[in-house]
PDB file of C-alpha atoms in Angstrom:
ATOM      1  CA  MET A   1      65.752 -98.544 116.122  1.00 42.00           C
ATOM      2  CA  ASN A   2      69.283 -97.791 117.111  1.00 44.00           C
ATOM      3  CA  ASN A   3      70.259 -96.646 120.586  1.00 42.00           C
ATOM      4  CA  THR A   4      70.533 -92.978 119.551  1.00 45.00           C
ATOM      5  CA  THR A   5      66.887 -92.851 118.534  1.00 59.00           C
ATOM      6  CA  ILE A   6      64.507 -91.247 121.015  1.00 57.00           C
ATOM      7  CA  ILE A   7      62.012 -93.880 122.034  1.00 87.00           C
ATOM      8  CA  TYR A   8      58.830 -92.755 123.691  1.00 96.00           C
ATOM      9  CA  ARG A   9      57.286 -95.083 126.236  1.00 95.00           C
ATOM     10  CA  SER A  10      54.055 -93.195 126.889  1.00 96.00           C
ATOM     11  CA  PRO A  11      51.841 -90.492 125.411  1.00 97.00           C
ATOM     12  CA  SER A  12      52.717 -88.286 128.385  1.00 97.00           C
ATOM     13  CA  GLU A  13      56.343 -88.127 127.218  1.00 97.00           C
ATOM     14  CA  ILE A  14      55.173 -86.800 123.858  1.00 97.00           C
ATOM     15  CA  ASN A  15      52.671 -84.449 125.481  1.00 98.00           C
ATOM     16  CA  ASN A  16      55.424 -83.103 127.748  1.00 98.00           C
ATOM     17  CA  LEU A  17      57.607 -82.397 124.713  1.00 97.00           C
ATOM     18  CA  ILE A  18      54.758 -80.612 122.928  1.00 98.00           C
ATOM     19  CA  HIS A  19      53.885 -78.598 126.041  1.00 98.00           C
ATOM     20  CA  ALA A  20      57.512 -77.513 126.496  1.00 98.00           C
ATOM     21  CA  PHE A  21      57.696 -76.612 122.797  1.00 98.00           C
ATOM     22  CA  GLN A  22      54.476 -74.591 123.015  1.00 98.00           C
ATOM     23  CA  GLU A  23      55.664 -72.835 126.175  1.00 97.00           C
ATOM     24  CA  CYS A  24      59.113 -72.271 124.598  1.00 97.00           C
ATOM     25  CA  SER A  25      60.676 -73.861 127.667  1.00 97.00           C
ATOM     26  CA  LEU A  26      62.201 -76.832 125.843  1.00 97.00           C
ATOM     27  CA  PRO A  27      65.988 -76.602 126.126  1.00 96.00           C
ATOM     28  CA  CYS A  28      67.652 -76.032 122.757  1.00 95.00           C
ATOM     29  CA  SER A  29      69.621 -79.243 123.278  1.00 95.00           C
ATOM     30  CA  GLN A  30      66.306 -81.135 123.242  1.00 95.00           C
ATOM     31  CA  TRP A  31      64.925 -79.402 120.118  1.00 96.00           C
ATOM     32  CA  THR A  32      66.414 -82.112 117.939  1.00 95.00           C
ATOM     33  CA  HIS A  33      65.455 -83.506 114.554  1.00 96.00           C
ATOM     34  CA  ALA A  34      63.496 -86.222 116.386  1.00 95.00           C
ATOM     35  CA  ALA A  35      61.662 -83.564 118.421  1.00 97.00           C
ATOM     36  CA  HIS A  36      60.812 -81.650 115.227  1.00 97.00           C
ATOM     37  CA  LEU A  37      59.426 -84.856 113.692  1.00 97.00           C
ATOM     38  CA  THR A  38      57.454 -85.585 116.845  1.00 97.00           C
ATOM     39  CA  ALA A  39      55.927 -82.104 116.868  1.00 98.00           C
ATOM     40  CA  ALA A  40      54.930 -82.405 113.208  1.00 98.00           C
ATOM     41  CA  LEU A  41      53.418 -85.820 113.888  1.00 97.00           C
ATOM     42  CA  TRP A  42      51.525 -84.625 116.969  1.00 97.00           C
ATOM     43  CA  TYR A  43      49.944 -81.668 115.187  1.00 98.00           C
ATOM     44  CA  LEU A  44      49.077 -83.659 112.059  1.00 96.00           C
ATOM     45  CA  PHE A  45      47.642 -86.445 114.220  1.00 95.00           C
ATOM     46  CA  TYR A  46      45.361 -84.176 116.254  1.00 94.00           C
ATOM     47  CA  ASP A  47      44.641 -81.205 113.968  1.00 95.00           C
ATOM     48  CA  SER A  48      43.618 -80.577 110.386  1.00 94.00           C
ATOM     49  CA  GLU A  49      46.480 -80.184 107.950  1.00 93.00           C
ATOM     50  CA  PRO A  50      46.179 -76.378 107.669  1.00 96.00           C
ATOM     51  CA  GLU A  51      45.995 -76.033 111.460  1.00 97.00           C
ATOM     52  CA  ALA A  52      48.957 -78.370 111.895  1.00 98.00           C
ATOM     53  CA  ILE A  53      51.095 -76.469 109.408  1.00 97.00           C
ATOM     54  CA  ASN A  54      50.290 -73.150 111.033  1.00 97.00           C
ATOM     55  CA  ALA A  55      50.899 -74.521 114.524  1.00 98.00           C
ATOM     56  CA  VAL A  56      54.298 -75.928 113.578  1.00 98.00           C
ATOM     57  CA  ARG A  57      55.315 -72.885 111.546  1.00 98.00           C
ATOM     58  CA  ASN A  58      54.240 -70.373 114.193  1.00 98.00           C
ATOM     59  CA  GLY A  59      55.508 -72.554 117.018  1.00 98.00           C
ATOM     60  CA  ILE A  60      59.011 -72.802 115.543  1.00 98.00           C
ATOM     61  CA  LYS A  61      59.125 -69.062 114.879  1.00 97.00           C
ATOM     62  CA  ARG A  62      57.949 -68.289 118.431  1.00 98.00           C
ATOM     63  CA  TYR A  63      60.339 -70.836 119.957  1.00 98.00           C
ATOM     64  CA  ASN A  64      63.266 -69.435 117.970  1.00 97.00           C
ATOM     65  CA  SER A  65      62.393 -65.894 119.010  1.00 96.00           C
ATOM     66  CA  VAL A  66      62.253 -66.787 122.709  1.00 97.00           C
ATOM     67  CA  GLN A  67      65.530 -68.699 122.390  1.00 95.00           C
ATOM     68  CA  GLY A  68      67.186 -65.698 120.717  1.00 94.00           C
ATOM     69  CA  ILE A  69      67.538 -67.411 117.344  1.00 94.00           C
ATOM     70  CA  GLU A  70      67.186 -64.798 114.612  1.00 91.00           C
ATOM     71  CA  SER A  71      65.733 -65.607 111.229  1.00 89.00           C
ATOM     72  CA  THR A  72      68.173 -64.340 108.632  1.00 87.00           C
ATOM     73  CA  LYS A  73      69.050 -65.285 105.070  1.00 85.00           C
ATOM     74  CA  ASP A  74      71.420 -67.902 106.515  1.00 86.00           C
ATOM     75  CA  SER A  75      69.813 -69.175 109.722  1.00 89.00           C
ATOM     76  CA  GLY A  76      66.671 -69.507 111.782  1.00 93.00           C
ATOM     77  CA  TYR A  77      63.248 -70.571 110.550  1.00 96.00           C
ATOM     78  CA  HIS A  78      63.175 -72.330 107.178  1.00 97.00           C
ATOM     79  CA  GLU A  79      59.808 -72.547 105.383  1.00 98.00           C
ATOM     80  CA  THR A  80      60.793 -75.088 102.742  1.00 98.00           C
ATOM     81  CA  LEU A  81      62.334 -77.474 105.255  1.00 98.00           C
ATOM     82  CA  THR A  82      59.311 -77.141 107.530  1.00 98.00           C
ATOM     83  CA  LEU A  83      56.890 -77.944 104.714  1.00 97.00           C
ATOM     84  CA  PHE A  84      59.140 -80.690 103.346  1.00 97.00           C
ATOM     85  CA  TRP A  85      59.107 -82.499 106.683  1.00 97.00           C
ATOM     86  CA  MET A  86      55.381 -81.887 107.118  1.00 97.00           C
ATOM     87  CA  ARG A  87      54.926 -83.668 103.769  1.00 95.00           C
ATOM     88  CA  ILE A  88      57.088 -86.557 104.888  1.00 95.00           C
ATOM     89  CA  VAL A  89      55.223 -86.912 108.169  1.00 96.00           C
ATOM     90  CA  ARG A  90      51.832 -86.664 106.480  1.00 94.00           C
ATOM     91  CA  GLY A  91      52.859 -89.353 104.000  1.00 93.00           C
ATOM     92  CA  TYR A  92      54.038 -91.540 106.858  1.00 94.00           C
ATOM     93  CA  LEU A  93      50.704 -91.083 108.651  1.00 94.00           C
ATOM     94  CA  ALA A  94      48.791 -91.892 105.462  1.00 91.00           C
ATOM     95  CA  LYS A  95      50.645 -95.208 105.174  1.00 91.00           C
ATOM     96  CA  GLU A  96      50.362 -96.147 108.846  1.00 88.00           C
ATOM     97  CA  SER A  97      47.203 -97.271 110.510  1.00 71.00           C
ATOM     98  CA  ARG A  98      45.354 -94.565 112.420  1.00 72.00           C
ATOM     99  CA  ASN A  99      44.556 -97.308 114.928  1.00 81.00           C
ATOM    100  CA  ARG A 100      48.130 -97.240 116.157  1.00 90.00           C
ATOM    101  CA  SER A 101      49.015 -95.187 119.189  1.00 93.00           C
ATOM    102  CA  ILE A 102      50.810 -91.862 118.944  1.00 95.00           C
ATOM    103  CA  VAL A 103      53.716 -93.524 120.786  1.00 95.00           C
ATOM    104  CA  HIS A 104      54.000 -96.287 118.198  1.00 94.00           C
ATOM    105  CA  LEU A 105      53.709 -93.795 115.352  1.00 95.00           C
ATOM    106  CA  ALA A 106      56.312 -91.437 116.821  1.00 96.00           C
ATOM    107  CA  ASN A 107      58.832 -94.200 117.424  1.00 96.00           C
ATOM    108  CA  GLY A 108      58.320 -95.564 113.913  1.00 94.00           C
ATOM    109  CA  LEU A 109      58.577 -92.115 112.347  1.00 96.00           C
ATOM    110  CA  ILE A 110      61.816 -91.319 114.161  1.00 95.00           C
ATOM    111  CA  ALA A 111      63.325 -94.671 113.215  1.00 94.00           C
ATOM    112  CA  LYS A 112      62.324 -94.334 109.563  1.00 94.00           C
ATOM    113  CA  TYR A 113      63.287 -90.676 109.087  1.00 95.00           C
ATOM    114  CA  ALA A 114      66.279 -90.285 111.376  1.00 90.00           C
ATOM    115  CA  ASP A 115      68.362 -88.972 108.476  1.00 93.00           C
ATOM    116  CA  ARG A 116      67.933 -85.212 108.674  1.00 93.00           C
ATOM    117  CA  HIS A 117      69.806 -84.910 105.378  1.00 95.00           C
ATOM    118  CA  LEU A 118      66.934 -86.506 103.439  1.00 96.00           C
ATOM    119  CA  PRO A 119      65.927 -83.164 101.833  1.00 97.00           C
ATOM    120  CA  PHE A 120      69.234 -83.165  99.933  1.00 97.00           C
ATOM    121  CA  ARG A 121      67.986 -86.130  97.919  1.00 96.00           C
ATOM    122  CA  TYR A 122      65.384 -83.714  96.508  1.00 97.00           C
ATOM    123  CA  TYR A 123      67.200 -80.374  96.536  1.00 98.00           C
ATOM    124  CA  THR A 124      70.612 -79.110  95.626  1.00 98.00           C
ATOM    125  CA  ARG A 125      72.306 -77.384  98.543  1.00 97.00           C
ATOM    126  CA  ASP A 126      72.191 -74.015  96.759  1.00 97.00           C
ATOM    127  CA  ARG A 127      68.441 -74.190  96.192  1.00 98.00           C
ATOM    128  CA  LEU A 128      67.546 -75.500  99.649  1.00 98.00           C
ATOM    129  CA  MET A 129      69.818 -73.090 101.502  1.00 96.00           C
ATOM    130  CA  SER A 130      68.716 -70.070  99.465  1.00 96.00           C
ATOM    131  CA  ALA A 131      67.119 -67.058 101.122  1.00 95.00           C
ATOM    132  CA  GLU A 132      64.007 -67.693  99.002  1.00 96.00           C
ATOM    133  CA  ALA A 133      63.645 -71.254 100.372  1.00 97.00           C
ATOM    134  CA  ARG A 134      63.904 -69.939 103.928  1.00 97.00           C
ATOM    135  CA  ILE A 135      61.021 -67.537 103.358  1.00 96.00           C
ATOM    136  CA  ASN A 136      58.763 -69.433 100.918  1.00 96.00           C
ATOM    137  CA  TRP A 137      58.096 -72.962  99.739  1.00 97.00           C
ATOM    138  CA  VAL A 138      60.307 -73.835  96.764  1.00 97.00           C
ATOM    139  CA  GLU A 139      59.887 -76.935  94.655  1.00 96.00           C
ATOM    140  CA  PRO A 140      62.688 -79.531  94.637  1.00 97.00           C
ATOM    141  CA  ASP A 141      65.198 -79.285  91.824  1.00 96.00           C
ATOM    142  CA  LEU A 142      66.686 -82.804  91.892  1.00 96.00           C
ATOM    143  CA  ARG A 143      63.572 -84.939  91.972  1.00 94.00           C
ATOM    144  CA  ALA A 144      59.908 -84.528  92.744  1.00 92.00           C
ATOM    145  CA  ILE A 145      58.493 -85.486  96.081  1.00 87.00           C
ATOM    146  CA  ASP A 146      56.158 -88.434  95.586  1.00 76.00           C
ATOM    147  CA  SER A 147      52.696 -87.006  94.977  1.00 52.00           C
ATOM    148  CA  LYS A 148      51.294 -89.818  97.122  1.00 51.00           C
ATOM    149  CA  ILE A 149      53.063 -88.255 100.087  1.00 51.00           C
ATOM    150  CA  VAL A 150      51.049 -85.028  99.853  1.00 42.00           C
ATOM    151  CA  ALA A 151      50.716 -81.833  97.920  1.00 38.00           C
ATOM    152  CA  ILE A 152      51.491 -79.146 100.464  1.00 40.00           C
ATOM    153  CA  GLY A 153      52.870 -75.986  99.000  1.00 38.00           C
ATOM    154  CA  ALA A 154      50.642 -73.057  99.632  1.00 33.00           C
ATOM    155  CA  LYS A 155      50.825 -71.235 102.887  1.00 34.00           C
ATOM    156  CA  TYR A 156      47.681 -71.664 104.922  1.00 27.00           C
TER     157      TYR A 156
END
């Protein structure tokens, strides 16, 4: 892991992040790609997949609203990106041992998926940044996401 990667030392650090996210008190500067990954991991680790997806989806929308971030055709909440990363995190969890701690899993996830531009290996910019992709799940147009990762797609 490079020195720009967030490295958690204890479950309480992750729990504090999740609590601040849920309370919408997390500073925007701390709502990073790594924090998004950590939230997805936390919910998928502790909840069922449908509950995790809803918690992340609704949590991001609520957080954005409290922070004054409007969802428009060009910014704000993005359904396809949310579900894409939920797939990635679920696939990561499926490959990693459930006997590992949440701290170990979070640090490994962040190290492995630090590149927030990964979705562009699957989507053209036009498709991923479309208004439709912000509102609904859209399938990739460059290459399929490995079916072993997961088949999320429907809204729960």
